């Protein structure tokens, strides 16, 4: 076999080690037992491969360096059609002008202290990651549906609602975790106390629910109210743990989906089913 260009790479010479049958029926893989000397030796090629990679590419060893270098080069590269890649935050932000001002308008509160607490995190210092994802999904759907890049008012409302639900969960999380700082400043519970912080989070959720009801689409309402249930279940799952390693990993995946991914996924689903969009619940 011809020698490879890279000294650390042996072309076709390494493959995943075959797993030996367990104590079950012939040919079946049984439950893993204690690692033997042979098993440990079988893992050495992988260790040596990783070690060689980090030696050959020292500048790529840090994942953060790799991320920033590839994203920077990606933004300056072009597709086959000649279209230049764009920063997604710049691409979607024009649809979110006045995002936090509009959210504060939804928090119609006459009590000064309660208003200050509920508006505390809507200061424009957040990343607005979820609203950006939502409006980009809306634009992607609209360009295929009616050849328009414009985001509908109801779709933009979903972006606001997603940020409100997320922020309410942060207020409640800080109470549960007894956190004292977030985004470089004191938390709501640190300043006003836990009881008032819980009420502030509830108020943000209620304002989000009112904004959601105004969309007037029962399918969209059902999708986003499921998010609130998932947030509660996810937080509850985080309070527990599993002893078995396999169960613990499955527990972690379920918790992570309900606490974090559900809001993003269901918000994107909701903008695709807004009034005027194709589908059973659209037009």
PDB file of C-alpha atoms in Angstrom:
ATOM      1  CA  UNK A   1       0.000   0.000   0.000  1.00  0.00           C
ATOM      2  CA  UNK A   2       1.309   3.432  -0.929  1.00  0.00           C
ATOM      3  CA  UNK A   3       2.392   5.565   1.962  1.00  0.00           C
ATOM      4  CA  UNK A   4       0.090   8.401   2.976  1.00  0.00           C
ATOM      5  CA  UNK A   5       0.970  12.062   2.876  1.00  0.00           C
ATOM      6  CA  UNK A   6       0.511  12.494   6.607  1.00  0.00           C
ATOM      7  CA  UNK A   7       2.827  10.453   8.864  1.00  0.00           C
ATOM      8  CA  UNK A   8       0.149  10.033  11.519  1.00  0.00           C
ATOM      9  CA  UNK A   9      -2.398   8.586   9.134  1.00  0.00           C
ATOM     10  CA  UNK A  10      -2.222   4.976   8.079  1.00  0.00           C
ATOM     11  CA  UNK A  11      -4.593   4.634   5.156  1.00  0.00           C
ATOM     12  CA  UNK A  12      -7.113   1.891   5.774  1.00  0.00           C
ATOM     13  CA  UNK A  13      -5.020   0.468   8.584  1.00  0.00           C
ATOM     14  CA  UNK A  14      -7.364   1.279  11.446  1.00  0.00           C
ATOM     15  CA  UNK A  15     -10.978   0.334  11.919  1.00  0.00           C
ATOM     16  CA  UNK A  16     -13.278   0.160  14.936  1.00  0.00           C
ATOM     17  CA  UNK A  17     -12.490  -2.909  16.948  1.00  0.00           C
ATOM     18  CA  UNK A  18     -15.174  -5.598  16.668  1.00  0.00           C
ATOM     19  CA  UNK A  19     -17.152  -6.103  19.839  1.00  0.00           C
ATOM     20  CA  UNK A  20     -17.023  -9.584  21.248  1.00  0.00           C
ATOM     21  CA  UNK A  21     -20.286 -11.411  21.957  1.00  0.00           C
ATOM     22  CA  UNK A  22     -21.512 -11.162  25.494  1.00  0.00           C
ATOM     23  CA  UNK A  23     -22.923 -13.846  27.745  1.00  0.00           C
ATOM     24  CA  UNK A  24     -26.154 -13.978  25.714  1.00  0.00           C
ATOM     25  CA  UNK A  25     -26.908 -16.145  22.682  1.00  0.00           C
ATOM     26  CA  UNK A  26     -24.157 -16.664  20.056  1.00  0.00           C
ATOM     27  CA  UNK A  27     -23.584 -13.639  17.878  1.00  0.00           C
ATOM     28  CA  UNK A  28     -25.401 -11.238  20.201  1.00  0.00           C
ATOM     29  CA  UNK A  29     -23.676  -8.447  22.015  1.00  0.00           C
ATOM     30  CA  UNK A  30     -24.191  -8.798  25.729  1.00  0.00           C
ATOM     31  CA  UNK A  31     -23.961  -6.209  28.445  1.00  0.00           C
ATOM     32  CA  UNK A  32     -20.498  -4.668  28.755  1.00  0.00           C
ATOM     33  CA  UNK A  33     -18.247  -6.229  31.328  1.00  0.00           C
ATOM     34  CA  UNK A  34     -15.136  -4.876  33.021  1.00  0.00           C
ATOM     35  CA  UNK A  35     -12.557  -3.686  30.456  1.00  0.00           C
ATOM     36  CA  UNK A  36      -9.857  -6.230  29.757  1.00  0.00           C
ATOM     37  CA  UNK A  37      -6.247  -5.614  28.789  1.00  0.00           C
ATOM     38  CA  UNK A  38      -7.109  -6.492  25.186  1.00  0.00           C
ATOM     39  CA  UNK A  39      -9.973  -3.958  25.173  1.00  0.00           C
ATOM     40  CA  UNK A  40      -7.698  -1.261  26.530  1.00  0.00           C
ATOM     41  CA  UNK A  41      -5.113  -2.044  23.871  1.00  0.00           C
ATOM     42  CA  UNK A  42      -7.789  -1.860  21.181  1.00  0.00           C
ATOM     43  CA  UNK A  43      -8.541   1.719  22.181  1.00  0.00           C
ATOM     44  CA  UNK A  44      -4.930   2.864  21.858  1.00  0.00           C
ATOM     45  CA  UNK A  45      -5.087   3.558  18.084  1.00  0.00           C
ATOM     46  CA  UNK A  46      -7.845   6.089  18.712  1.00  0.00           C
ATOM     47  CA  UNK A  47      -5.862   7.783  21.453  1.00  0.00           C
ATOM     48  CA  UNK A  48      -2.757   7.881  19.288  1.00  0.00           C
ATOM     49  CA  UNK A  49      -4.767   9.247  16.358  1.00  0.00           C
ATOM     50  CA  UNK A  50      -6.180  12.113  18.421  1.00  0.00           C
ATOM     51  CA  UNK A  51      -2.767  12.840  19.892  1.00  0.00           C
ATOM     52  CA  UNK A  52      -1.250  12.934  16.414  1.00  0.00           C
ATOM     53  CA  UNK A  53      -3.992  15.221  15.129  1.00  0.00           C
ATOM     54  CA  UNK A  54      -3.436  17.736  17.895  1.00  0.00           C
ATOM     55  CA  UNK A  55       0.292  17.655  17.197  1.00  0.00           C
ATOM     56  CA  UNK A  56      -0.162  18.092  13.454  1.00  0.00           C
ATOM     57  CA  UNK A  57      -2.690  20.903  13.841  1.00  0.00           C
ATOM     58  CA  UNK A  58      -1.797  22.805  17.044  1.00  0.00           C
ATOM     59  CA  UNK A  59      -3.750  25.881  15.969  1.00  0.00           C
ATOM     60  CA  UNK A  60      -6.911  23.782  15.686  1.00  0.00           C
ATOM     61  CA  UNK A  61      -6.594  22.154  19.102  1.00  0.00           C
ATOM     62  CA  UNK A  62      -8.768  24.791  20.776  1.00  0.00           C
ATOM     63  CA  UNK A  63     -12.403  24.379  19.745  1.00  0.00           C
ATOM     64  CA  UNK A  64     -13.018  28.073  20.316  1.00  0.00           C
ATOM     65  CA  UNK A  65     -10.178  28.977  17.967  1.00  0.00           C
ATOM     66  CA  UNK A  66     -11.486  26.502  15.422  1.00  0.00           C
ATOM     67  CA  UNK A  67     -14.995  27.939  15.665  1.00  0.00           C
ATOM     68  CA  UNK A  68     -13.911  31.539  15.246  1.00  0.00           C
ATOM     69  CA  UNK A  69     -11.450  30.814  12.447  1.00  0.00           C
ATOM     70  CA  UNK A  70     -13.906  28.721  10.443  1.00  0.00           C
ATOM     71  CA  UNK A  71     -16.819  31.097  10.948  1.00  0.00           C
ATOM     72  CA  UNK A  72     -14.653  34.023   9.884  1.00  0.00           C
ATOM     73  CA  UNK A  73     -13.475  32.250   6.754  1.00  0.00           C
ATOM     74  CA  UNK A  74     -16.997  31.019   6.049  1.00  0.00           C
ATOM     75  CA  UNK A  75     -18.418  34.526   6.138  1.00  0.00           C
ATOM     76  CA  UNK A  76     -15.957  35.600   3.424  1.00  0.00           C
ATOM     77  CA  UNK A  77     -16.413  32.558   1.208  1.00  0.00           C
ATOM     78  CA  UNK A  78     -18.954  32.266  -1.563  1.00  0.00           C
ATOM     79  CA  UNK A  79     -21.348  29.594  -2.700  1.00  0.00           C
ATOM     80  CA  UNK A  80     -21.240  28.087  -6.167  1.00  0.00           C
ATOM     81  CA  UNK A  81     -23.894  30.596  -7.247  1.00  0.00           C
ATOM     82  CA  UNK A  82     -21.694  33.483  -6.096  1.00  0.00           C
ATOM     83  CA  UNK A  83     -23.919  34.455  -3.147  1.00  0.00           C
ATOM     84  CA  UNK A  84     -21.929  35.631  -0.141  1.00  0.00           C
ATOM     85  CA  UNK A  85     -22.608  34.143   3.285  1.00  0.00           C
ATOM     86  CA  UNK A  86     -24.061  36.593   5.794  1.00  0.00           C
ATOM     87  CA  UNK A  87     -23.924  36.906   9.542  1.00  0.00           C
ATOM     88  CA  UNK A  88     -27.287  35.464  10.687  1.00  0.00           C
ATOM     89  CA  UNK A  89     -27.621  38.113  13.392  1.00  0.00           C
ATOM     90  CA  UNK A  90     -27.213  40.886  10.835  1.00  0.00           C
ATOM     91  CA  UNK A  91     -29.496  39.052   8.428  1.00  0.00           C
ATOM     92  CA  UNK A  92     -32.374  38.766  10.886  1.00  0.00           C
ATOM     93  CA  UNK A  93     -31.976  41.802  13.075  1.00  0.00           C
ATOM     94  CA  UNK A  94     -33.724  44.221  10.709  1.00  0.00           C
ATOM     95  CA  UNK A  95     -36.959  42.331  11.402  1.00  0.00           C
ATOM     96  CA  UNK A  96     -36.430  42.784  15.143  1.00  0.00           C
ATOM     97  CA  UNK A  97     -35.898  46.534  15.291  1.00  0.00           C
ATOM     98  CA  UNK A  98     -37.506  47.752  18.500  1.00  0.00           C
ATOM     99  CA  UNK A  99     -37.749  44.210  19.882  1.00  0.00           C
ATOM    100  CA  UNK A 100     -37.330  45.114  23.543  1.00  0.00           C
ATOM    101  CA  UNK A 101     -39.422  48.277  23.282  1.00  0.00           C
ATOM    102  CA  UNK A 102     -42.294  46.203  21.886  1.00  0.00           C
ATOM    103  CA  UNK A 103     -41.895  43.633  24.654  1.00  0.00           C
ATOM    104  CA  UNK A 104     -42.039  46.357  27.290  1.00  0.00           C
ATOM    105  CA  UNK A 105     -45.264  47.604  25.696  1.00  0.00           C
ATOM    106  CA  UNK A 106     -46.734  44.139  26.268  1.00  0.00           C
ATOM    107  CA  UNK A 107     -45.974  44.461  29.984  1.00  0.00           C
ATOM    108  CA  UNK A 108     -48.790  46.869  30.779  1.00  0.00           C
ATOM    109  CA  UNK A 109     -48.306  47.214  34.520  1.00  0.00           C
ATOM    110  CA  UNK A 110     -49.460  50.025  36.759  1.00  0.00           C
ATOM    111  CA  UNK A 111     -47.431  48.969  39.804  1.00  0.00           C
ATOM    112  CA  UNK A 112     -44.047  50.690  39.563  1.00  0.00           C
ATOM    113  CA  UNK A 113     -42.000  48.046  41.375  1.00  0.00           C
ATOM    114  CA  UNK A 114     -43.574  45.130  39.520  1.00  0.00           C
ATOM    115  CA  UNK A 115     -43.032  46.915  36.209  1.00  0.00           C
ATOM    116  CA  UNK A 116     -39.368  47.502  37.048  1.00  0.00           C
ATOM    117  CA  UNK A 117     -38.857  43.845  37.964  1.00  0.00           C
ATOM    118  CA  UNK A 118     -40.553  42.431  34.874  1.00  0.00           C
ATOM    119  CA  UNK A 119     -38.665  44.790  32.537  1.00  0.00           C
ATOM    120  CA  UNK A 120     -35.328  44.209  34.264  1.00  0.00           C
ATOM    121  CA  UNK A 121     -33.897  41.735  31.719  1.00  0.00           C
ATOM    122  CA  UNK A 122     -35.409  43.440  28.667  1.00  0.00           C
ATOM    123  CA  UNK A 123     -32.618  46.003  28.610  1.00  0.00           C
ATOM    124  CA  UNK A 124     -31.252  45.176  25.164  1.00  0.00           C
ATOM    125  CA  UNK A 125     -28.168  43.417  26.521  1.00  0.00           C
ATOM    126  CA  UNK A 126     -29.351  39.899  25.710  1.00  0.00           C
ATOM    127  CA  UNK A 127     -28.283  38.047  22.562  1.00  0.00           C
ATOM    128  CA  UNK A 128     -31.885  37.646  21.311  1.00  0.00           C
ATOM    129  CA  UNK A 129     -30.807  34.273  19.938  1.00  0.00           C
ATOM    130  CA  UNK A 130     -34.312  32.792  19.871  1.00  0.00           C
ATOM    131  CA  UNK A 131     -36.019  35.722  18.122  1.00  0.00           C
ATOM    132  CA  UNK A 132     -33.268  35.689  15.486  1.00  0.00           C
ATOM    133  CA  UNK A 133     -33.809  31.978  14.816  1.00  0.00           C
ATOM    134  CA  UNK A 134     -37.579  32.527  14.603  1.00  0.00           C
ATOM    135  CA  UNK A 135     -37.481  35.396  12.085  1.00  0.00           C
ATOM    136  CA  UNK A 136     -34.924  33.569   9.936  1.00  0.00           C
ATOM    137  CA  UNK A 137     -37.201  30.534   9.857  1.00  0.00           C
ATOM    138  CA  UNK A 138     -40.135  32.809   8.993  1.00  0.00           C
ATOM    139  CA  UNK A 139     -38.237  34.364   6.103  1.00  0.00           C
ATOM    140  CA  UNK A 140     -37.160  30.942   4.836  1.00  0.00           C
ATOM    141  CA  UNK A 141     -40.786  29.762   4.825  1.00  0.00           C
ATOM    142  CA  UNK A 142     -42.131  32.938   3.250  1.00  0.00           C
ATOM    143  CA  UNK A 143     -39.668  32.944   0.357  1.00  0.00           C
ATOM    144  CA  UNK A 144     -40.923  29.481  -0.639  1.00  0.00           C
ATOM    145  CA  UNK A 145     -44.583  30.192   0.011  1.00  0.00           C
ATOM    146  CA  UNK A 146     -45.150  33.595  -1.584  1.00  0.00           C
ATOM    147  CA  UNK A 147     -41.682  34.599  -2.852  1.00  0.00           C
ATOM    148  CA  UNK A 148     -41.415  37.255  -0.155  1.00  0.00           C
ATOM    149  CA  UNK A 149     -38.674  37.830   2.386  1.00  0.00           C
ATOM    150  CA  UNK A 150     -40.970  39.905   4.578  1.00  0.00           C
ATOM    151  CA  UNK A 151     -41.861  38.594   8.017  1.00  0.00           C
ATOM    152  CA  UNK A 152     -45.565  38.676   8.841  1.00  0.00           C
ATOM    153  CA  UNK A 153     -46.783  40.530  11.917  1.00  0.00           C
ATOM    154  CA  UNK A 154     -47.957  37.274  13.516  1.00  0.00           C
ATOM    155  CA  UNK A 155     -44.565  35.669  12.890  1.00  0.00           C
ATOM    156  CA  UNK A 156     -42.778  38.605  14.480  1.00  0.00           C
ATOM    157  CA  UNK A 157     -45.142  38.320  17.447  1.00  0.00           C
ATOM    158  CA  UNK A 158     -43.999  34.726  17.908  1.00  0.00           C
ATOM    159  CA  UNK A 159     -40.393  35.962  18.051  1.00  0.00           C
ATOM    160  CA  UNK A 160     -41.368  38.369  20.840  1.00  0.00           C
ATOM    161  CA  UNK A 161     -43.332  35.683  22.670  1.00  0.00           C
ATOM    162  CA  UNK A 162     -40.381  33.263  22.484  1.00  0.00           C
ATOM    163  CA  UNK A 163     -38.107  35.856  24.087  1.00  0.00           C
ATOM    164  CA  UNK A 164     -40.674  36.595  26.794  1.00  0.00           C
ATOM    165  CA  UNK A 165     -41.115  32.918  27.660  1.00  0.00           C
ATOM    166  CA  UNK A 166     -37.349  32.446  27.739  1.00  0.00           C
ATOM    167  CA  UNK A 167     -36.839  35.467  29.997  1.00  0.00           C
ATOM    168  CA  UNK A 168     -39.570  34.356  32.389  1.00  0.00           C
ATOM    169  CA  UNK A 169     -37.827  30.988  32.665  1.00  0.00           C
ATOM    170  CA  UNK A 170     -34.566  32.774  33.504  1.00  0.00           C
ATOM    171  CA  UNK A 171     -36.235  34.672  36.345  1.00  0.00           C
ATOM    172  CA  UNK A 172     -37.655  31.441  37.759  1.00  0.00           C
ATOM    173  CA  UNK A 173     -34.387  29.526  37.225  1.00  0.00           C
ATOM    174  CA  UNK A 174     -32.485  32.122  39.220  1.00  0.00           C
ATOM    175  CA  UNK A 175     -34.865  31.595  42.128  1.00  0.00           C
ATOM    176  CA  UNK A 176     -34.502  27.804  41.986  1.00  0.00           C
ATOM    177  CA  UNK A 177     -30.712  27.984  41.653  1.00  0.00           C
ATOM    178  CA  UNK A 178     -30.392  30.813  44.190  1.00  0.00           C
ATOM    179  CA  UNK A 179     -28.317  32.685  41.599  1.00  0.00           C
ATOM    180  CA  UNK A 180     -27.006  36.133  42.441  1.00  0.00           C
ATOM    181  CA  UNK A 181     -25.849  37.407  39.044  1.00  0.00           C
ATOM    182  CA  UNK A 182     -26.822  37.146  35.387  1.00  0.00           C
ATOM    183  CA  UNK A 183     -25.554  39.050  32.355  1.00  0.00           C
ATOM    184  CA  UNK A 184     -23.096  40.935  34.496  1.00  0.00           C
ATOM    185  CA  UNK A 185     -25.602  42.290  37.006  1.00  0.00           C
ATOM    186  CA  UNK A 186     -27.595  41.182  40.044  1.00  0.00           C
ATOM    187  CA  UNK A 187     -30.547  38.868  39.501  1.00  0.00           C
ATOM    188  CA  UNK A 188     -34.153  39.831  40.165  1.00  0.00           C
ATOM    189  CA  UNK A 189     -34.312  37.597  43.234  1.00  0.00           C
ATOM    190  CA  UNK A 190     -31.073  39.081  44.570  1.00  0.00           C
ATOM    191  CA  UNK A 191     -32.478  42.625  44.422  1.00  0.00           C
ATOM    192  CA  UNK A 192     -36.176  42.169  45.206  1.00  0.00           C
ATOM    193  CA  UNK A 193     -36.270  38.766  46.916  1.00  0.00           C
ATOM    194  CA  UNK A 194     -37.467  35.337  45.832  1.00  0.00           C
ATOM    195  CA  UNK A 195     -41.205  35.845  46.361  1.00  0.00           C
ATOM    196  CA  UNK A 196     -41.379  38.962  44.209  1.00  0.00           C
ATOM    197  CA  UNK A 197     -39.116  37.375  41.589  1.00  0.00           C
ATOM    198  CA  UNK A 198     -41.524  34.446  41.195  1.00  0.00           C
ATOM    199  CA  UNK A 199     -44.392  36.891  40.688  1.00  0.00           C
ATOM    200  CA  UNK A 200     -42.375  38.856  38.117  1.00  0.00           C
ATOM    201  CA  UNK A 201     -41.705  35.674  36.135  1.00  0.00           C
ATOM    202  CA  UNK A 202     -45.386  34.760  36.299  1.00  0.00           C
ATOM    203  CA  UNK A 203     -46.328  38.211  35.044  1.00  0.00           C
ATOM    204  CA  UNK A 204     -44.041  37.904  32.011  1.00  0.00           C
ATOM    205  CA  UNK A 205     -45.597  34.525  31.205  1.00  0.00           C
ATOM    206  CA  UNK A 206     -49.104  35.958  31.479  1.00  0.00           C
ATOM    207  CA  UNK A 207     -48.193  38.844  29.146  1.00  0.00           C
ATOM    208  CA  UNK A 208     -46.761  36.331  26.671  1.00  0.00           C
ATOM    209  CA  UNK A 209     -49.987  34.306  26.873  1.00  0.00           C
ATOM    210  CA  UNK A 210     -52.090  37.391  26.105  1.00  0.00           C
ATOM    211  CA  UNK A 211     -49.899  38.222  23.100  1.00  0.00           C
ATOM    212  CA  UNK A 212     -50.189  34.606  21.960  1.00  0.00           C
ATOM    213  CA  UNK A 213     -53.984  34.673  22.195  1.00  0.00           C
ATOM    214  CA  UNK A 214     -54.082  37.732  19.915  1.00  0.00           C
ATOM    215  CA  UNK A 215     -52.565  35.690  17.082  1.00  0.00           C
ATOM    216  CA  UNK A 216     -55.898  33.877  16.979  1.00  0.00           C
ATOM    217  CA  UNK A 217     -54.644  30.547  15.648  1.00  0.00           C
ATOM    218  CA  UNK A 218     -55.483  27.581  17.852  1.00  0.00           C
ATOM    219  CA  UNK A 219     -52.708  25.403  16.418  1.00  0.00           C
ATOM    220  CA  UNK A 220     -50.053  28.041  17.090  1.00  0.00           C
ATOM    221  CA  UNK A 221     -51.439  28.608  20.583  1.00  0.00           C
ATOM    222  CA  UNK A 222     -51.345  24.876  21.309  1.00  0.00           C
ATOM    223  CA  UNK A 223     -47.748  24.586  20.097  1.00  0.00           C
ATOM    224  CA  UNK A 224     -46.418  27.427  22.233  1.00  0.00           C
ATOM    225  CA  UNK A 225     -48.352  26.525  25.362  1.00  0.00           C
ATOM    226  CA  UNK A 226     -46.703  23.102  25.114  1.00  0.00           C
ATOM    227  CA  UNK A 227     -43.387  24.937  25.485  1.00  0.00           C
ATOM    228  CA  UNK A 228     -44.395  26.262  28.903  1.00  0.00           C
ATOM    229  CA  UNK A 229     -45.272  22.759  30.069  1.00  0.00           C
ATOM    230  CA  UNK A 230     -41.941  21.469  28.745  1.00  0.00           C
ATOM    231  CA  UNK A 231     -40.052  24.174  30.644  1.00  0.00           C
ATOM    232  CA  UNK A 232     -41.628  23.082  33.917  1.00  0.00           C
ATOM    233  CA  UNK A 233     -41.025  19.396  33.240  1.00  0.00           C
ATOM    234  CA  UNK A 234     -37.442  20.077  32.170  1.00  0.00           C
ATOM    235  CA  UNK A 235     -36.693  22.026  35.330  1.00  0.00           C
ATOM    236  CA  UNK A 236     -38.225  19.234  37.399  1.00  0.00           C
ATOM    237  CA  UNK A 237     -36.090  16.651  35.576  1.00  0.00           C
ATOM    238  CA  UNK A 238     -32.996  18.690  36.369  1.00  0.00           C
ATOM    239  CA  UNK A 239     -33.741  18.337  40.064  1.00  0.00           C
ATOM    240  CA  UNK A 240     -33.479  14.546  39.806  1.00  0.00           C
ATOM    241  CA  UNK A 241     -30.840  12.132  38.581  1.00  0.00           C
ATOM    242  CA  UNK A 242     -30.445   8.515  37.506  1.00  0.00           C
ATOM    243  CA  UNK A 243     -27.962   5.996  38.885  1.00  0.00           C
ATOM    244  CA  UNK A 244     -27.646   3.899  35.736  1.00  0.00           C
ATOM    245  CA  UNK A 245     -25.328   5.500  33.164  1.00  0.00           C
ATOM    246  CA  UNK A 246     -27.593   4.769  30.187  1.00  0.00           C
ATOM    247  CA  UNK A 247     -30.651   6.086  31.992  1.00  0.00           C
ATOM    248  CA  UNK A 248     -28.663   9.110  33.139  1.00  0.00           C
ATOM    249  CA  UNK A 249     -27.763  10.041  29.555  1.00  0.00           C
ATOM    250  CA  UNK A 250     -31.360   9.598  28.364  1.00  0.00           C
ATOM    251  CA  UNK A 251     -32.481  11.670  31.343  1.00  0.00           C
ATOM    252  CA  UNK A 252     -30.034  14.402  30.350  1.00  0.00           C
ATOM    253  CA  UNK A 253     -31.236  14.460  26.734  1.00  0.00           C
ATOM    254  CA  UNK A 254     -34.887  14.694  27.749  1.00  0.00           C
ATOM    255  CA  UNK A 255     -34.150  17.431  30.281  1.00  0.00           C
ATOM    256  CA  UNK A 256     -32.131  19.427  27.764  1.00  0.00           C
ATOM    257  CA  UNK A 257     -34.826  19.191  25.112  1.00  0.00           C
ATOM    258  CA  UNK A 258     -37.584  20.298  27.442  1.00  0.00           C
ATOM    259  CA  UNK A 259     -35.605  23.098  29.123  1.00  0.00           C
ATOM    260  CA  UNK A 260     -33.881  24.522  26.052  1.00  0.00           C
ATOM    261  CA  UNK A 261     -34.615  22.951  22.680  1.00  0.00           C
ATOM    262  CA  UNK A 262     -38.409  22.775  22.945  1.00  0.00           C
ATOM    263  CA  UNK A 263     -38.807  26.558  22.909  1.00  0.00           C
ATOM    264  CA  UNK A 264     -36.605  26.950  19.830  1.00  0.00           C
ATOM    265  CA  UNK A 265     -38.081  24.001  17.924  1.00  0.00           C
ATOM    266  CA  UNK A 266     -41.720  24.781  18.652  1.00  0.00           C
ATOM    267  CA  UNK A 267     -41.316  28.504  17.962  1.00  0.00           C
ATOM    268  CA  UNK A 268     -39.903  27.643  14.540  1.00  0.00           C
ATOM    269  CA  UNK A 269     -42.772  25.226  14.003  1.00  0.00           C
ATOM    270  CA  UNK A 270     -45.292  27.891  14.988  1.00  0.00           C
ATOM    271  CA  UNK A 271     -44.090  30.487  12.450  1.00  0.00           C
ATOM    272  CA  UNK A 272     -44.532  27.894   9.701  1.00  0.00           C
ATOM    273  CA  UNK A 273     -48.188  27.443  10.676  1.00  0.00           C
ATOM    274  CA  UNK A 274     -49.208  31.081  11.073  1.00  0.00           C
ATOM    275  CA  UNK A 275     -52.328  32.341   9.264  1.00  0.00           C
ATOM    276  CA  UNK A 276     -51.580  32.734   5.574  1.00  0.00           C
ATOM    277  CA  UNK A 277     -49.052  29.910   5.475  1.00  0.00           C
ATOM    278  CA  UNK A 278     -49.805  26.695   3.561  1.00  0.00           C
ATOM    279  CA  UNK A 279     -51.001  23.670   5.487  1.00  0.00           C
ATOM    280  CA  UNK A 280     -54.001  22.486   7.499  1.00  0.00           C
ATOM    281  CA  UNK A 281     -53.774  25.339  10.001  1.00  0.00           C
ATOM    282  CA  UNK A 282     -52.427  28.067   7.748  1.00  0.00           C
ATOM    283  CA  UNK A 283     -54.751  29.767   5.285  1.00  0.00           C
TER     284      UNK A 283
END
